[in-house]
XYZ file of C-alpha atoms in Angstrom:
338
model
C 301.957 196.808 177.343
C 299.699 199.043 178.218
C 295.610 198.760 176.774
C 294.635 202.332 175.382
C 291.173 200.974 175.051
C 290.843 200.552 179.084
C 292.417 203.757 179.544
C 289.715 205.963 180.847
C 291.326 209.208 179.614
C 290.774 208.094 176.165
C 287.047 207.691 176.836
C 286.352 211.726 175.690
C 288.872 209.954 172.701
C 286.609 207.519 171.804
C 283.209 208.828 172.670
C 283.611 212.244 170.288
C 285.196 210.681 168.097
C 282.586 207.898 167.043
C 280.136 210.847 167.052
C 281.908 212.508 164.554
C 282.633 209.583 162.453
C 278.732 208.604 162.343
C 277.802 212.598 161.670
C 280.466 212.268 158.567
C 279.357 208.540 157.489
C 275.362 210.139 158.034
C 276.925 212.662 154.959
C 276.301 208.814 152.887
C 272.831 209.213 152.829
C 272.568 212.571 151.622
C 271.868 211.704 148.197
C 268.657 209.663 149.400
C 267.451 212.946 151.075
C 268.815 215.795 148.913
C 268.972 214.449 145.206
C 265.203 213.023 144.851
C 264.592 217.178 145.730
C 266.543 218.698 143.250
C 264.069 218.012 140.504
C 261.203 220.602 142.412
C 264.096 222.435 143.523
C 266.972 223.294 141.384
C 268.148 226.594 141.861
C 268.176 225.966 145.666
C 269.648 222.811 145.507
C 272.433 224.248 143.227
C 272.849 227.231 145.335
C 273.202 225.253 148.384
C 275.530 222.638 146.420
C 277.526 225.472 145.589
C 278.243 226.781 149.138
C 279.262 223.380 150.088
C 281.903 223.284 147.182
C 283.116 226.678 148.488
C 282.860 225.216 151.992
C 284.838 222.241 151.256
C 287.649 224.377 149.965
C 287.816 226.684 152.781
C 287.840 224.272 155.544
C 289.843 221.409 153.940
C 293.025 224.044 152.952
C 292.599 226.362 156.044
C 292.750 223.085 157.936
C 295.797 221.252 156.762
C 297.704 224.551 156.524
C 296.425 225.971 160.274
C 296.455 222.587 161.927
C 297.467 218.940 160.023
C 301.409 220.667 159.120
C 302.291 222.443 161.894
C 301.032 218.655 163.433
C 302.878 216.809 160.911
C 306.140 219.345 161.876
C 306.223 218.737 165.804
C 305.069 223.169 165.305
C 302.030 223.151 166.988
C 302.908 222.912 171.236
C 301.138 223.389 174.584
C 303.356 225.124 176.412
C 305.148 228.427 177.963
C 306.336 229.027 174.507
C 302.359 229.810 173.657
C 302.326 232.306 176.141
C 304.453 234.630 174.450
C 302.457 234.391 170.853
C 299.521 235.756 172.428
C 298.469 239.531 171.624
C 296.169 242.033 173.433
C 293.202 241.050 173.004
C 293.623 237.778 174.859
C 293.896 235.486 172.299
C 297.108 233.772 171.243
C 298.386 233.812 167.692
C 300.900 231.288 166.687
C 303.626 231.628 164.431
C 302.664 228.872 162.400
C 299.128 230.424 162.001
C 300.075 233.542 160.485
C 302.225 231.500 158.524
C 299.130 229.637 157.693
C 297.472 232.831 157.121
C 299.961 234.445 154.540
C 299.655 231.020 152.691
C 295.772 230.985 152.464
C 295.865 234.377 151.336
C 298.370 233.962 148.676
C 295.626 231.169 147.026
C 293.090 232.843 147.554
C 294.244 236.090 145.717
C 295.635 233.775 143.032
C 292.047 232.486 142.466
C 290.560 235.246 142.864
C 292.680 236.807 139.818
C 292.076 233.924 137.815
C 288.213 234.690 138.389
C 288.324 238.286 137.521
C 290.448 237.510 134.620
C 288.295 234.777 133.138
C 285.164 237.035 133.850
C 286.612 239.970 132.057
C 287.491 237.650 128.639
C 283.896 236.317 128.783
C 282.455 239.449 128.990
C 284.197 240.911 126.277
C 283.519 237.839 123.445
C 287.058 235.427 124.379
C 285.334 232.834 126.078
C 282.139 230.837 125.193
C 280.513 230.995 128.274
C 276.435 231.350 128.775
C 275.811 233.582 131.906
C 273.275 231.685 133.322
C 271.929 230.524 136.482
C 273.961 228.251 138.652
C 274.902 225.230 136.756
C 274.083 221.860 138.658
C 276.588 221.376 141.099
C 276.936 217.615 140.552
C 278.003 217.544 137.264
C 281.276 218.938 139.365
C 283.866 216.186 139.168
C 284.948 214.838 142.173
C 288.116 212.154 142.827
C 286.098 209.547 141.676
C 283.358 210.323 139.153
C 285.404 212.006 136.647
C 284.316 213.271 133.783
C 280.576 211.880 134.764
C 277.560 214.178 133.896
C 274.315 213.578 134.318
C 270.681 214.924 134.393
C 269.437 214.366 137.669
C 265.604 214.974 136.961
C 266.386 212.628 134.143
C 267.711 210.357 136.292
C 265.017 209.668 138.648
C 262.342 209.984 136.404
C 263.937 206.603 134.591
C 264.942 205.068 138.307
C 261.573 203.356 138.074
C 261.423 202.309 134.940
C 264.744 200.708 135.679
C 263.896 198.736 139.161
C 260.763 197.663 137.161
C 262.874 195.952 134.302
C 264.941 194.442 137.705
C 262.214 192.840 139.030
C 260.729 191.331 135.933
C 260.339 187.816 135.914
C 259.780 187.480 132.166
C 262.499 184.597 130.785
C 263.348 187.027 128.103
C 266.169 189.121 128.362
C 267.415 192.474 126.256
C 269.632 193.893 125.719
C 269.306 196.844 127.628
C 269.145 194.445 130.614
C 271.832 192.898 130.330
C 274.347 195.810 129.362
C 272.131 197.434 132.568
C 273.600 194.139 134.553
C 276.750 194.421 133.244
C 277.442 198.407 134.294
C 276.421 196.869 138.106
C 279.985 195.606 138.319
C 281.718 198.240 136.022
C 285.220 199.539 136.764
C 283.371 202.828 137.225
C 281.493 201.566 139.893
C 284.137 199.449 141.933
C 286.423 202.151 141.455
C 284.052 204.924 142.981
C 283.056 202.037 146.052
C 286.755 200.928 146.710
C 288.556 204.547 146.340
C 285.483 206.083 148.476
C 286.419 203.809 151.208
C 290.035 203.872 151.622
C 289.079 207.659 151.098
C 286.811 207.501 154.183
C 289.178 205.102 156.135
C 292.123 207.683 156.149
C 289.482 210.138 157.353
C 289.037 207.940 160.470
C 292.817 208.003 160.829
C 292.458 211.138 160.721
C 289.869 212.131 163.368
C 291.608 209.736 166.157
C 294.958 211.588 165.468
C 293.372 214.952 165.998
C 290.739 213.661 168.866
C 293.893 211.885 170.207
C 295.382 215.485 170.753
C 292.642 217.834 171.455
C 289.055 218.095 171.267
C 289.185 221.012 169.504
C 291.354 219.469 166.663
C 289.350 216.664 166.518
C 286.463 219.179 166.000
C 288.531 221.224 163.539
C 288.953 218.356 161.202
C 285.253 217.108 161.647
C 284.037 220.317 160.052
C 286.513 220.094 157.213
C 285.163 216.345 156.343
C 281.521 216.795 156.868
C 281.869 219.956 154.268
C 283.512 218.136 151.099
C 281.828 214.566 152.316
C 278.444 216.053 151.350
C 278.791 217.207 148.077
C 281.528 213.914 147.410
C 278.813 211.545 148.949
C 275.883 213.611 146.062
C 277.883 213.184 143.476
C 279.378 209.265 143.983
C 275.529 208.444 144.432
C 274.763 210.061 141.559
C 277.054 208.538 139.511
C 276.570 204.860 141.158
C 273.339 205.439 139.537
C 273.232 206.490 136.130
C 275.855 203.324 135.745
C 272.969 201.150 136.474
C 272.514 200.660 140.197
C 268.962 200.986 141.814
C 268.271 203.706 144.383
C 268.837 201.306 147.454
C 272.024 199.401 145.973
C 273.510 203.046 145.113
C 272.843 203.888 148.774
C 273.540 200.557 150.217
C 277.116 200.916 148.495
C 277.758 204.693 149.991
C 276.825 203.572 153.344
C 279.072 200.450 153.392
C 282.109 202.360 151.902
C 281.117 205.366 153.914
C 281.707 202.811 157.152
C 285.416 202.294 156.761
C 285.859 205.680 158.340
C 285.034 203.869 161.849
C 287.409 201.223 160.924
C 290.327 203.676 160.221
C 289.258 205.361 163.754
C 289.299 202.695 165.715
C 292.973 201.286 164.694
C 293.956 205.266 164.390
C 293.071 205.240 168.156
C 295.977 203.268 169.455
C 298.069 204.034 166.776
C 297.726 207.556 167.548
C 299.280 207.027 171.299
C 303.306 206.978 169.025
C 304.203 210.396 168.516
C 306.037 209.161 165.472
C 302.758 207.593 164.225
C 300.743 210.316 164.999
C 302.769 213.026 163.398
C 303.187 210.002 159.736
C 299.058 210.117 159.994
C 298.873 214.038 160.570
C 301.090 214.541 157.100
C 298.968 212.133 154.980
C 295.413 214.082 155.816
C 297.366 216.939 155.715
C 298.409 216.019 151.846
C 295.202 214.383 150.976
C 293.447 217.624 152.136
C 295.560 219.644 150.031
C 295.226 217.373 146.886
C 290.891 217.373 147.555
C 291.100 221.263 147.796
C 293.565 222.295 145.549
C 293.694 219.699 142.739
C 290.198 218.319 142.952
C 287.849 220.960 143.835
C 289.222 224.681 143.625
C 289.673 223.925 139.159
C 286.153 222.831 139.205
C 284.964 226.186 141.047
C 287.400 228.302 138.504
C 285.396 225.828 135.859
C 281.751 226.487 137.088
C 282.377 229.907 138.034
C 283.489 231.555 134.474
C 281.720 233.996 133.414
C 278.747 233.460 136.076
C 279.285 236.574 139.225
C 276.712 234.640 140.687
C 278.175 231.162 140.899
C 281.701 232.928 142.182
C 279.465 234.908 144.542
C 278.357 231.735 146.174
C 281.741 229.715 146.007
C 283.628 232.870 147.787
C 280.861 232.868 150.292
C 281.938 229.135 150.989
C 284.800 229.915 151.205
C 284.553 232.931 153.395
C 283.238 230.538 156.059
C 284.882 227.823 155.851
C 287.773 229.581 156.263
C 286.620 231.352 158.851
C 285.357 228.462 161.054
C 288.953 226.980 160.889
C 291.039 230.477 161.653
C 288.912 230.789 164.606
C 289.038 227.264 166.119
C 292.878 227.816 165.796
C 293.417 231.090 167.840
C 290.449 230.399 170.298
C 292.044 226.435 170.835
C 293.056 227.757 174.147
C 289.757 229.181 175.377
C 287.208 226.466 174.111
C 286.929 223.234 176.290
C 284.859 220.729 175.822
C-alpha cells in the first residue's frame, strides 16, 4: 500500500498546510493579546471586532458556496472543459461560480432588506433600540457561549482579585471560592473546550482536503477559518473566564482545544488521497460553514446592527471583503501558483 507520508509530492501538502493550521491555532491566543486592550480601547476594539464578524460571514459562505460544493459535487475540474468557461479578459469563470454568485447575492440582498427594514421601524418609534456606538462585539454569541454576556473591563479588573483568592493558602474557605472552584469544571466550560475542539479538528480535515487538491484551495479555506477563528477564539476566552478560570487556564484551554486542528490535518492528509473521502470531508466543511455563517453569525449581525448605520456600515464592509477575497481566489485559481 502505498505511504502518502513518503510521497514527496505531498511535501507542498504537508508543509502549507501545517503553516496554516499553526496561523489558525495562533487565532487561540488572541484573547491574551486583544482582550486585556479593549478596556483603553473600546471603540477600536469593537470596530475591529466588528469587521471580523462581517469577515467571517463573507469568507465562510462565499467559500462553501464558490469552492467546498462544487468539491463536495465532483463540479469543480481541471480540465479542457475549463477552457471553454473562460471570458475575454483572460480569466475563466465557471459555471458553478456564477452559480455561486447568484446564490451569495440572493443572501446578501435578503439581509440587506432585513437591515433597511429594521432601521426604518427603529427610526420611526417600533423598535427599542439606542443608536449608539458600536456595541461590544463579544457579547455576540457564538456556537458555544450562548447567551453569555459579559463586561470585559469588568472582567479583568476582578481577574486579580480572583488568582489572588487562588493562591491563598488560608485553611478557610468561602463560599465564593468554592462556587468559583466549582464553575472550573462547569458544563459551560467543558462544553465550550470539547465542542471548540472537534470544531477545530474538522477544520484540519478540512485544510488537508483542500491543500490535498490545490494550493490555492487550501489557501481559500485558510482565510475563511482564520476570519471567524478570531472573533470565536475572543469570545470562548472570554467566556472561559467570567465562569471562573484564571487568565492562563482560560488560555491554556484555547490553545489545547485550538491543537486538534493539527490532529484532524494530519489523518485528513491520507484520508484525503480517496476521492470518495475527499469529496464526504469537502460536504461536511461545506455544511458546517454554512451553519457558522448563516445560523450562527449573520442573526447576530441583523441583532447588533438594528438601528445602528454604523455597526451595519462596518459588518457590510466585512463582508464586502471577505467576499471579495474568496470570488477572486476562485476565478484567478488558474493564474496563481504557489
Amino acid at each position: 500500500m502505498h505511504d502518502a507520508s513518503t510521497d514527496p509530492s505531498m511535501d507542498p501538502v504537508y508543509g502549507y498546510g501545517t503553516l496554516a493550521n499553526v496561523c489558525c491555532c495562533l487565532c487561540s491566543l488572541g484573547g491574551a493579546v486583544i482582550l486585556p486592550c479593549a478596556s483603553h480601547h473600546k471603540v477600536a476594539y469593537n470596530v475591529v471586532l466588528s469587521v471580523f464578524y462581517g469577515l467571517a460571514v463573507g469568507t465562510l459562505a462565499s467559500d462553501a458556496l464558490l469552492h467546498l460544493i462544487p468539491e463536495a459535487f465532483g463540479l469543480h475540474n481541471h480540465g479542457e472543459e475549463e477552457k471553454a468557461n473562460k471570458v475575454e479578459g483572460g480569466f475563466r469563470v465557471e459555471s458553478h461560480v456564477r452559480s455561486g454568485l447568484i446564490a451569495m447575492l440572493g443572501i446578501y440582498l435578503f439581509y440587506l432588506l432585513e437591515m433597511v427594514m429594521t432601521y426604518i421601524q427603529s427610526r420611526y418609534g417600533y423598535l427599542d433600540v439606542n443608536d449608539n456606538d458600536i456595541e461590544d462585539p463579544t457579547s455576540m454569541g457564538t456556537a458555544n457561549d450562548g447567551a453569555s454576556k459579559l463586561n470585559i473591563s469588568d472582567n479583568f479588573d476582578k481577574l486579580d482579585e480572583s488568582e489572588s483568592e487562588q493562591g491563598s493558602t488560608e485553611p478557610e474557605v468561602t463560599v465564593e471560592q468554592t462556587q468559583l472552584k466549582k464553575t472550573k469544571f462547569s458544563p459551560l466550560v467543558i462544553m465550550i473546550i470539547v465542542g471548540d475542539a472537534i470544531h477545530n479538528f474538522a477544520d484540519g480535515l478540512a485544510i488537508a482536503a483542500a491543500f490535498s487538491r490545490s494550493s490555492i484551495d487550501g489557501l481559500s479555506i485558510t482565510i475563511a477559518i482564520i476570519c471567524h477563528e478570531l472573533p470565536h477564539e475572543l469570545g470562548d476566552f472570554a467566556v472561559l473566564m467570567s465562569s471562573g478560570m484564571g487568565f492562563t487556564k482560560a488560555l491554556l484551554a484555547n490553545l489545547f482545544s485550538s491543537l486538534t486542528a493539527l490532529v484532524g490535518f494530519y489523518i485528513g492528509v491520507p484520508l484525503s488521497k480517496n476521492d470518495f473521502a475527499k469529496e464526504w470531508i469537502f460536504a461536511i466543511a461545506a455544511g458546517m460553514f454554512l451553519y457558522i455563517s448563516l445560523v450562527d453569525m449573520l442573526p447576530t449581525l441583523v441583532k447588533k446592527g438594528r438601528g445602528n448605520w454604523r455597526t451595519i456600515m462596518f459588518h457590510n464592509i466585512g463582508i464586502f471583503f471577505g467576499a471579495l477575497i474568496i470570488i477572486l481566489l476562485s476565478m484567478f485559481e488558474e493564474e496563481i501558483r504557489f
